[in-house]
JSON list of C-alpha atoms in Angstrom, two decimals:
[
{"chain": "A", "resi": 24, "resn": "UNK", "atom": "CA", "xyz": [-10.15, 44.99, -25.53]},
{"chain": "A", "resi": 25, "resn": "UNK", "atom": "CA", "xyz": [-7.60, 42.86, -27.17]},
{"chain": "A", "resi": 26, "resn": "UNK", "atom": "CA", "xyz": [-5.51, 42.96, -23.72]},
{"chain": "A", "resi": 27, "resn": "UNK", "atom": "CA", "xyz": [-8.74, 41.96, -21.72]},
{"chain": "A", "resi": 28, "resn": "UNK", "atom": "CA", "xyz": [-9.22, 39.18, -24.04]},
{"chain": "A", "resi": 29, "resn": "UNK", "atom": "CA", "xyz": [-5.38, 37.74, -23.88]},
{"chain": "A", "resi": 30, "resn": "UNK", "atom": "CA", "xyz": [-5.61, 38.43, -20.00]},
{"chain": "A", "resi": 31, "resn": "UNK", "atom": "CA", "xyz": [-9.08, 36.31, -20.02]},
{"chain": "A", "resi": 32, "resn": "UNK", "atom": "CA", "xyz": [-7.44, 33.51, -22.40]},
{"chain": "A", "resi": 33, "resn": "UNK", "atom": "CA", "xyz": [-3.99, 33.21, -20.44]},
{"chain": "A", "resi": 34, "resn": "UNK", "atom": "CA", "xyz": [-5.75, 32.89, -17.07]},
{"chain": "A", "resi": 35, "resn": "UNK", "atom": "CA", "xyz": [-8.40, 30.20, -18.24]},
{"chain": "A", "resi": 36, "resn": "UNK", "atom": "CA", "xyz": [-5.75, 28.37, -19.12]},
{"chain": "A", "resi": 37, "resn": "UNK", "atom": "CA", "xyz": [-4.16, 28.04, -16.17]},
{"chain": "A", "resi": 38, "resn": "UNK", "atom": "CA", "xyz": [-6.78, 26.86, -14.29]},
{"chain": "A", "resi": 39, "resn": "UNK", "atom": "CA", "xyz": [-7.70, 24.10, -16.41]},
{"chain": "A", "resi": 40, "resn": "UNK", "atom": "CA", "xyz": [-3.91, 23.17, -16.27]},
{"chain": "A", "resi": 41, "resn": "UNK", "atom": "CA", "xyz": [-2.99, 20.00, -14.03]},
{"chain": "A", "resi": 42, "resn": "UNK", "atom": "CA", "xyz": [-0.01, 19.89, -11.93]},
{"chain": "A", "resi": 43, "resn": "UNK", "atom": "CA", "xyz": [1.36, 16.95, -11.24]},
{"chain": "A", "resi": 44, "resn": "UNK", "atom": "CA", "xyz": [1.59, 15.21, -7.35]},
{"chain": "A", "resi": 45, "resn": "UNK", "atom": "CA", "xyz": [4.46, 15.98, -5.41]},
{"chain": "A", "resi": 46, "resn": "UNK", "atom": "CA", "xyz": [4.38, 12.61, -3.71]},
{"chain": "A", "resi": 47, "resn": "UNK", "atom": "CA", "xyz": [1.74, 9.92, -3.29]},
{"chain": "A", "resi": 48, "resn": "UNK", "atom": "CA", "xyz": [1.51, 7.76, -0.37]},
{"chain": "A", "resi": 49, "resn": "UNK", "atom": "CA", "xyz": [-0.89, 4.52, -0.59]},
{"chain": "A", "resi": 50, "resn": "UNK", "atom": "CA", "xyz": [-1.11, 1.79, 2.13]},
{"chain": "A", "resi": 51, "resn": "UNK", "atom": "CA", "xyz": [-2.82, -1.75, 2.05]},
{"chain": "A", "resi": 52, "resn": "UNK", "atom": "CA", "xyz": [-3.56, -4.17, 4.64]},
{"chain": "A", "resi": 53, "resn": "UNK", "atom": "CA", "xyz": [-4.27, -7.92, 3.72]},
{"chain": "A", "resi": 54, "resn": "UNK", "atom": "CA", "xyz": [-5.90, -10.64, 5.61]},
{"chain": "A", "resi": 55, "resn": "UNK", "atom": "CA", "xyz": [-5.55, -14.21, 5.32]},
{"chain": "A", "resi": 56, "resn": "UNK", "atom": "CA", "xyz": [-6.99, -17.56, 7.03]},
{"chain": "A", "resi": 57, "resn": "UNK", "atom": "CA", "xyz": [-5.33, -21.22, 6.72]},
{"chain": "A", "resi": 58, "resn": "UNK", "atom": "CA", "xyz": [-5.90, -25.00, 7.96]},
{"chain": "A", "resi": 59, "resn": "UNK", "atom": "CA", "xyz": [-2.76, -26.39, 8.06]},
{"chain": "A", "resi": 60, "resn": "UNK", "atom": "CA", "xyz": [-2.55, -30.50, 8.21]},
{"chain": "A", "resi": 61, "resn": "UNK", "atom": "CA", "xyz": [0.41, -32.64, 8.44]},
{"chain": "A", "resi": 62, "resn": "UNK", "atom": "CA", "xyz": [0.21, -36.50, 8.13]},
{"chain": "A", "resi": 63, "resn": "UNK", "atom": "CA", "xyz": [0.79, -37.68, 11.97]},
{"chain": "A", "resi": 64, "resn": "UNK", "atom": "CA", "xyz": [-0.11, -34.57, 13.82]},
{"chain": "A", "resi": 65, "resn": "UNK", "atom": "CA", "xyz": [-3.16, -32.57, 14.75]},
{"chain": "A", "resi": 66, "resn": "UNK", "atom": "CA", "xyz": [-4.32, -29.60, 12.16]},
{"chain": "A", "resi": 67, "resn": "UNK", "atom": "CA", "xyz": [-4.26, -26.30, 13.01]},
{"chain": "A", "resi": 68, "resn": "UNK", "atom": "CA", "xyz": [-5.49, -22.68, 11.76]},
{"chain": "A", "resi": 69, "resn": "UNK", "atom": "CA", "xyz": [-3.53, -19.76, 11.03]},
{"chain": "A", "resi": 70, "resn": "UNK", "atom": "CA", "xyz": [-4.35, -16.32, 10.49]},
{"chain": "A", "resi": 71, "resn": "UNK", "atom": "CA", "xyz": [-1.98, -14.02, 8.81]},
{"chain": "A", "resi": 72, "resn": "UNK", "atom": "CA", "xyz": [-1.95, -9.82, 8.69]},
{"chain": "A", "resi": 73, "resn": "UNK", "atom": "CA", "xyz": [0.00, -8.33, 5.71]},
{"chain": "A", "resi": 74, "resn": "UNK", "atom": "CA", "xyz": [0.32, -4.51, 5.59]},
{"chain": "A", "resi": 75, "resn": "UNK", "atom": "CA", "xyz": [2.13, -2.69, 2.80]},
{"chain": "A", "resi": 76, "resn": "UNK", "atom": "CA", "xyz": [3.13, 0.90, 2.79]},
{"chain": "A", "resi": 77, "resn": "UNK", "atom": "CA", "xyz": [4.43, 2.51, -0.72]},
{"chain": "A", "resi": 78, "resn": "UNK", "atom": "CA", "xyz": [5.90, 6.06, -1.21]},
{"chain": "A", "resi": 79, "resn": "UNK", "atom": "CA", "xyz": [6.41, 7.52, -4.34]},
{"chain": "A", "resi": 80, "resn": "UNK", "atom": "CA", "xyz": [7.72, 10.68, -6.06]},
{"chain": "A", "resi": 81, "resn": "UNK", "atom": "CA", "xyz": [9.11, 11.62, -9.61]},
{"chain": "A", "resi": 82, "resn": "UNK", "atom": "CA", "xyz": [11.25, 8.45, -10.37]},
{"chain": "A", "resi": 83, "resn": "UNK", "atom": "CA", "xyz": [11.63, 7.32, -6.85]},
{"chain": "A", "resi": 84, "resn": "UNK", "atom": "CA", "xyz": [9.72, 4.75, -4.67]},
{"chain": "A", "resi": 85, "resn": "UNK", "atom": "CA", "xyz": [9.81, 3.56, -1.16]},
{"chain": "A", "resi": 86, "resn": "UNK", "atom": "CA", "xyz": [8.15, 0.53, 0.12]},
{"chain": "A", "resi": 87, "resn": "UNK", "atom": "CA", "xyz": [7.60, -1.85, 2.93]},
{"chain": "A", "resi": 88, "resn": "UNK", "atom": "CA", "xyz": [6.28, -4.81, 3.56]},
{"chain": "A", "resi": 89, "resn": "UNK", "atom": "CA", "xyz": [5.41, -7.37, 6.42]},
{"chain": "A", "resi": 90, "resn": "UNK", "atom": "CA", "xyz": [3.71, -10.55, 7.56]},
{"chain": "A", "resi": 91, "resn": "UNK", "atom": "CA", "xyz": [2.42, -11.55, 11.24]},
{"chain": "A", "resi": 92, "resn": "UNK", "atom": "CA", "xyz": [1.08, -15.15, 11.17]},
{"chain": "A", "resi": 93, "resn": "UNK", "atom": "CA", "xyz": [-0.19, -16.39, 14.32]},
{"chain": "A", "resi": 94, "resn": "UNK", "atom": "CA", "xyz": [-0.90, -20.22, 14.60]},
{"chain": "A", "resi": 95, "resn": "UNK", "atom": "CA", "xyz": [-3.65, -21.62, 16.86]},
{"chain": "A", "resi": 96, "resn": "UNK", "atom": "CA", "xyz": [-0.91, -23.01, 19.37]},
{"chain": "A", "resi": 97, "resn": "UNK", "atom": "CA", "xyz": [0.14, -19.36, 19.73]},
{"chain": "A", "resi": 98, "resn": "UNK", "atom": "CA", "xyz": [3.32, -20.10, 17.75]},
{"chain": "A", "resi": 99, "resn": "UNK", "atom": "CA", "xyz": [4.01, -16.69, 15.72]},
{"chain": "A", "resi": 100, "resn": "UNK", "atom": "CA", "xyz": [5.81, -15.85, 12.60]},
{"chain": "A", "resi": 101, "resn": "UNK", "atom": "CA", "xyz": [6.56, -12.24, 11.73]},
{"chain": "A", "resi": 102, "resn": "UNK", "atom": "CA", "xyz": [8.42, -11.44, 8.54]},
{"chain": "A", "resi": 103, "resn": "UNK", "atom": "CA", "xyz": [9.48, -8.36, 6.54]}
]
């Protein structure tokens, strides 16, 4: 009977134990709109998209982020 209680106790403890995640990936997407006005120039609107990816694993992380900006005039800007 003691042997059965010990096996059930060990098995029950193993089921409730949480294991650490090997790696985790997250992603976000930000969007923005703006109105640009300079003295002596026509006003212009702009829209931007900024994706970000992050990968984490025990003490290490890697992230990437960039921004795509497009003005009403058709001009674009890309940073990252």
